[in-house]
């Protein structure tokens, strides 16, 4: 009993700490920990606004406190009224008000100008950039690396790999409802709208793993619509892309072979693609290199063989409302299917 | 007089709320029953007696707007549109008219999807789980106005090719396999 109580107390303490801690000076999901020049200009702008606002707030508060204290010291109310209506005092207060108003206008104009220049810089489109098409679905991200040669297009899901130092142009749209893409370390938010294309430019100047999240309520599992961004040195990125271009690995043993059979003969094949097999449907994530991804179901679960099996059997246990239906399979078939999927490096 | 009115209002409100509950309920891990006779593959269209049984389990989703709109999405995802177009039919028969070749009862439509039919309708046995087949059944019935108006979809996500399901008139099912141009 005692143990359980202290456990619960500890959990509250942890939640409290997480809320109080400054949201991220080192986290991989934090606007104040920018990983590129574009995100840095947003972070600096935010810092500037917060600093100026804080100074103004402190000055106004100090003057307010001073005014209250001064009024109390000023003796009887008759005396104060008398002083307030005198000609000289009127002129002085008018002067003070004019100066304060002028200063306020100046500060606001300066902030507006800073904002304009930052936004103008962000709206510039680099000429030589990598184009990636991102389509929002309830509740996952479809990612396609554009290429003039259709056979060199890479399709994946819920993961963005980008080369460090090269601008990336994201072309954003949605298949169903409005979503919004937000990777705070790399950019601001941008909406994904059905029937419309938005663009957003990413530029990472250091390697790292960053987290993204849908930022526009899109349905029951909006919170579990996550995205991982891997900023990699150009060589590593090229190697990753080359690996993704390959067809899926052939099953290497009888269990995996049976798993592929199960995949092709059950409900999976109606929605998913595995390049190099009969499965070529495009309404759900491409599974050609599923095992190379770190999570499944848009960040809902770590990508392990047992999680894959649990997910296939009862996706609604982990993400109630997800579009993937529960699939009833015999235990042997399910184990083989999970083994096959886990082999798709 | 006014207390009687109040009573009526309360009863109406409760009835509406209960109706609304079913209309909006989202049952994600439902496993509705499969109609009898669908488990076997049928080899011939010929049989003695009545050709189309109209009894069978009622559709579990006839009163459920969420399931019908899921069915509408699946109708596109599973490429029903490829042959039946947006309900008006192209190389497959129209689904929004009054004619039913293999029966209009929910169990008949279920069997048609799962077993397939001659002249092109593929069998989706084991490829679509029962819950989604029932969602498709509910949507197919909504195409010819067989469901309640407030349950049928009232708008499309894409270009409108016809009136929405909820504003098309209800048609009385007729058993017929006559193609459209012989009308």
JSON list of N, CA, C and O in Angstrom, two decimals, chain A residues 4 42 62 69 74 78 94 100 106 114 123 154 157 164-165 185 211 218 220 227 239 251 297 306 321:
[
{"chain": "A", "resi": 4, "resn": "UNK", "atom": "N", "xyz": [2.66, 1.70, -3.27]},
{"chain": "A", "resi": 4, "resn": "UNK", "atom": "CA", "xyz": [1.82, 2.20, -4.35]},
{"chain": "A", "resi": 4, "resn": "UNK", "atom": "C", "xyz": [1.61, 3.72, -4.19]},
{"chain": "A", "resi": 4, "resn": "UNK", "atom": "O", "xyz": [1.67, 4.47, -5.14]},
{"chain": "A", "resi": 42, "resn": "UNK", "atom": "N", "xyz": [13.56, 32.09, -35.72]},
{"chain": "A", "resi": 42, "resn": "UNK", "atom": "CA", "xyz": [12.29, 32.11, -34.99]},
{"chain": "A", "resi": 42, "resn": "UNK", "atom": "C", "xyz": [12.57, 32.16, -33.48]},
{"chain": "A", "resi": 42, "resn": "UNK", "atom": "O", "xyz": [11.96, 32.94, -32.74]},
{"chain": "A", "resi": 62, "resn": "UNK", "atom": "N", "xyz": [6.15, 48.55, -12.01]},
{"chain": "A", "resi": 62, "resn": "UNK", "atom": "CA", "xyz": [6.85, 49.41, -11.05]},
{"chain": "A", "resi": 62, "resn": "UNK", "atom": "C", "xyz": [6.15, 50.77, -10.96]},
{"chain": "A", "resi": 62, "resn": "UNK", "atom": "O", "xyz": [5.92, 51.29, -9.86]},
{"chain": "A", "resi": 69, "resn": "UNK", "atom": "N", "xyz": [1.46, 53.90, -4.17]},
{"chain": "A", "resi": 69, "resn": "UNK", "atom": "CA", "xyz": [2.13, 54.31, -2.94]},
{"chain": "A", "resi": 69, "resn": "UNK", "atom": "C", "xyz": [2.12, 55.83, -2.82]},
{"chain": "A", "resi": 69, "resn": "UNK", "atom": "O", "xyz": [1.87, 56.39, -1.74]},
{"chain": "A", "resi": 74, "resn": "UNK", "atom": "N", "xyz": [0.06, 60.96, -0.25]},
{"chain": "A", "resi": 74, "resn": "UNK", "atom": "CA", "xyz": [-0.27, 62.34, -0.56]},
{"chain": "A", "resi": 74, "resn": "UNK", "atom": "C", "xyz": [-1.26, 62.99, 0.41]},
{"chain": "A", "resi": 74, "resn": "UNK", "atom": "O", "xyz": [-1.74, 64.08, 0.15]},
{"chain": "A", "resi": 78, "resn": "UNK", "atom": "N", "xyz": [-8.96, 65.41, -0.44]},
{"chain": "A", "resi": 78, "resn": "UNK", "atom": "CA", "xyz": [-9.22, 66.77, -0.92]},
{"chain": "A", "resi": 78, "resn": "UNK", "atom": "C", "xyz": [-7.94, 67.39, -1.49]},
{"chain": "A", "resi": 78, "resn": "UNK", "atom": "O", "xyz": [-7.93, 67.93, -2.59]},
{"chain": "A", "resi": 94, "resn": "UNK", "atom": "N", "xyz": [0.19, 65.43, -19.08]},
{"chain": "A", "resi": 94, "resn": "UNK", "atom": "CA", "xyz": [0.00, 65.29, -20.52]},
{"chain": "A", "resi": 94, "resn": "UNK", "atom": "C", "xyz": [1.33, 64.97, -21.20]},
{"chain": "A", "resi": 94, "resn": "UNK", "atom": "O", "xyz": [1.40, 64.12, -22.09]},
{"chain": "A", "resi": 100, "resn": "UNK", "atom": "N", "xyz": [5.12, 58.44, -23.07]},
{"chain": "A", "resi": 100, "resn": "UNK", "atom": "CA", "xyz": [4.88, 57.00, -22.90]},
{"chain": "A", "resi": 100, "resn": "UNK", "atom": "C", "xyz": [4.22, 56.42, -24.14]},
{"chain": "A", "resi": 100, "resn": "UNK", "atom": "O", "xyz": [4.59, 55.33, -24.61]},
{"chain": "A", "resi": 106, "resn": "UNK", "atom": "N", "xyz": [6.81, 53.28, -30.67]},
{"chain": "A", "resi": 106, "resn": "UNK", "atom": "CA", "xyz": [8.14, 52.99, -31.20]},
{"chain": "A", "resi": 106, "resn": "UNK", "atom": "C", "xyz": [8.51, 51.52, -30.95]},
{"chain": "A", "resi": 106, "resn": "UNK", "atom": "O", "xyz": [8.98, 50.80, -31.85]},
{"chain": "A", "resi": 114, "resn": "UNK", "atom": "N", "xyz": [10.95, 43.80, -36.84]},
{"chain": "A", "resi": 114, "resn": "UNK", "atom": "CA", "xyz": [11.74, 42.57, -36.61]},
{"chain": "A", "resi": 114, "resn": "UNK", "atom": "C", "xyz": [10.96, 41.37, -37.13]},
{"chain": "A", "resi": 114, "resn": "UNK", "atom": "O", "xyz": [11.48, 40.51, -37.83]},
{"chain": "A", "resi": 123, "resn": "UNK", "atom": "N", "xyz": [10.19, 33.17, -45.71]},
{"chain": "A", "resi": 123, "resn": "UNK", "atom": "CA", "xyz": [9.37, 32.89, -46.89]},
{"chain": "A", "resi": 123, "resn": "UNK", "atom": "C", "xyz": [10.23, 32.70, -48.14]},
{"chain": "A", "resi": 123, "resn": "UNK", "atom": "O", "xyz": [9.72, 32.34, -49.19]},
{"chain": "A", "resi": 154, "resn": "UNK", "atom": "N", "xyz": [11.36, 7.53, -53.36]},
{"chain": "A", "resi": 154, "resn": "UNK", "atom": "CA", "xyz": [11.34, 6.72, -52.15]},
{"chain": "A", "resi": 154, "resn": "UNK", "atom": "C", "xyz": [10.06, 7.03, -51.39]},
{"chain": "A", "resi": 154, "resn": "UNK", "atom": "O", "xyz": [9.73, 8.20, -51.20]},
{"chain": "A", "resi": 157, "resn": "UNK", "atom": "N", "xyz": [7.05, 6.27, -44.31]},
{"chain": "A", "resi": 157, "resn": "UNK", "atom": "CA", "xyz": [5.98, 6.83, -43.49]},
{"chain": "A", "resi": 157, "resn": "UNK", "atom": "C", "xyz": [6.51, 7.20, -42.11]},
{"chain": "A", "resi": 157, "resn": "UNK", "atom": "O", "xyz": [7.35, 6.49, -41.56]},
{"chain": "A", "resi": 164, "resn": "UNK", "atom": "N", "xyz": [22.10, 17.09, -43.68]},
{"chain": "A", "resi": 164, "resn": "UNK", "atom": "CA", "xyz": [22.52, 18.31, -42.99]},
{"chain": "A", "resi": 164, "resn": "UNK", "atom": "C", "xyz": [23.10, 19.29, -44.00]},
{"chain": "A", "resi": 164, "resn": "UNK", "atom": "O", "xyz": [23.84, 18.90, -44.90]},
{"chain": "A", "resi": 165, "resn": "UNK", "atom": "N", "xyz": [22.72, 20.56, -43.88]},
{"chain": "A", "resi": 165, "resn": "UNK", "atom": "CA", "xyz": [23.32, 21.60, -44.72]},
{"chain": "A", "resi": 165, "resn": "UNK", "atom": "C", "xyz": [22.65, 21.79, -46.06]},
{"chain": "A", "resi": 165, "resn": "UNK", "atom": "O", "xyz": [23.00, 22.72, -46.78]},
{"chain": "A", "resi": 185, "resn": "UNK", "atom": "N", "xyz": [12.15, 22.08, -33.49]},
{"chain": "A", "resi": 185, "resn": "UNK", "atom": "CA", "xyz": [13.59, 22.33, -33.60]},
{"chain": "A", "resi": 185, "resn": "UNK", "atom": "C", "xyz": [14.00, 22.81, -34.98]},
{"chain": "A", "resi": 185, "resn": "UNK", "atom": "O", "xyz": [15.09, 23.31, -35.17]},
{"chain": "A", "resi": 211, "resn": "UNK", "atom": "N", "xyz": [11.87, 15.54, -33.07]},
{"chain": "A", "resi": 211, "resn": "UNK", "atom": "CA", "xyz": [10.54, 14.99, -33.05]},
{"chain": "A", "resi": 211, "resn": "UNK", "atom": "C", "xyz": [9.55, 15.99, -33.63]},
{"chain": "A", "resi": 211, "resn": "UNK", "atom": "O", "xyz": [9.71, 17.20, -33.48]},
{"chain": "A", "resi": 218, "resn": "UNK", "atom": "N", "xyz": [-7.12, 16.65, -35.44]},
{"chain": "A", "resi": 218, "resn": "UNK", "atom": "CA", "xyz": [-7.55, 15.98, -36.66]},
{"chain": "A", "resi": 218, "resn": "UNK", "atom": "C", "xyz": [-8.39, 14.75, -36.38]},
{"chain": "A", "resi": 218, "resn": "UNK", "atom": "O", "xyz": [-8.74, 14.01, -37.29]},
{"chain": "A", "resi": 220, "resn": "UNK", "atom": "N", "xyz": [-9.63, 11.50, -33.26]},
{"chain": "A", "resi": 220, "resn": "UNK", "atom": "CA", "xyz": [-9.40, 10.87, -31.96]},
{"chain": "A", "resi": 220, "resn": "UNK", "atom": "C", "xyz": [-7.93, 10.64, -31.64]},
{"chain": "A", "resi": 220, "resn": "UNK", "atom": "O", "xyz": [-7.52, 10.77, -30.50]},
{"chain": "A", "resi": 227, "resn": "UNK", "atom": "N", "xyz": [6.05, 12.15, -35.68]},
{"chain": "A", "resi": 227, "resn": "UNK", "atom": "CA", "xyz": [6.94, 12.04, -36.83]},
{"chain": "A", "resi": 227, "resn": "UNK", "atom": "C", "xyz": [8.36, 12.20, -36.29]},
{"chain": "A", "resi": 227, "resn": "UNK", "atom": "O", "xyz": [8.61, 13.05, -35.44]},
{"chain": "A", "resi": 239, "resn": "UNK", "atom": "N", "xyz": [23.26, 7.07, -48.35]},
{"chain": "A", "resi": 239, "resn": "UNK", "atom": "CA", "xyz": [23.25, 5.62, -48.12]},
{"chain": "A", "resi": 239, "resn": "UNK", "atom": "C", "xyz": [21.85, 5.18, -47.71]},
{"chain": "A", "resi": 239, "resn": "UNK", "atom": "O", "xyz": [21.35, 4.14, -48.17]},
{"chain": "A", "resi": 251, "resn": "UNK", "atom": "N", "xyz": [12.09, -13.26, -48.10]},
{"chain": "A", "resi": 251, "resn": "UNK", "atom": "CA", "xyz": [12.09, -14.02, -46.84]},
{"chain": "A", "resi": 251, "resn": "UNK", "atom": "C", "xyz": [13.23, -15.03, -46.86]},
{"chain": "A", "resi": 251, "resn": "UNK", "atom": "O", "xyz": [13.47, -15.66, -47.89]},
{"chain": "A", "resi": 297, "resn": "UNK", "atom": "N", "xyz": [3.01, 2.78, -36.06]},
{"chain": "A", "resi": 297, "resn": "UNK", "atom": "CA", "xyz": [1.78, 3.51, -35.79]},
{"chain": "A", "resi": 297, "resn": "UNK", "atom": "C", "xyz": [2.05, 4.97, -35.44]},
{"chain": "A", "resi": 297, "resn": "UNK", "atom": "O", "xyz": [1.49, 5.51, -34.49]},
{"chain": "A", "resi": 306, "resn": "UNK", "atom": "N", "xyz": [7.28, -8.20, -31.19]},
{"chain": "A", "resi": 306, "resn": "UNK", "atom": "CA", "xyz": [6.11, -8.50, -30.36]},
{"chain": "A", "resi": 306, "resn": "UNK", "atom": "C", "xyz": [5.08, -7.35, -30.45]},
{"chain": "A", "resi": 306, "resn": "UNK", "atom": "O", "xyz": [3.88, -7.59, -30.46]},
{"chain": "A", "resi": 321, "resn": "UNK", "atom": "N", "xyz": [-9.68, 4.16, -32.57]},
{"chain": "A", "resi": 321, "resn": "UNK", "atom": "CA", "xyz": [-10.14, 5.06, -33.62]},
{"chain": "A", "resi": 321, "resn": "UNK", "atom": "C", "xyz": [-9.23, 5.06, -34.83]},
{"chain": "A", "resi": 321, "resn": "UNK", "atom": "O", "xyz": [-9.53, 5.71, -35.82]}
]
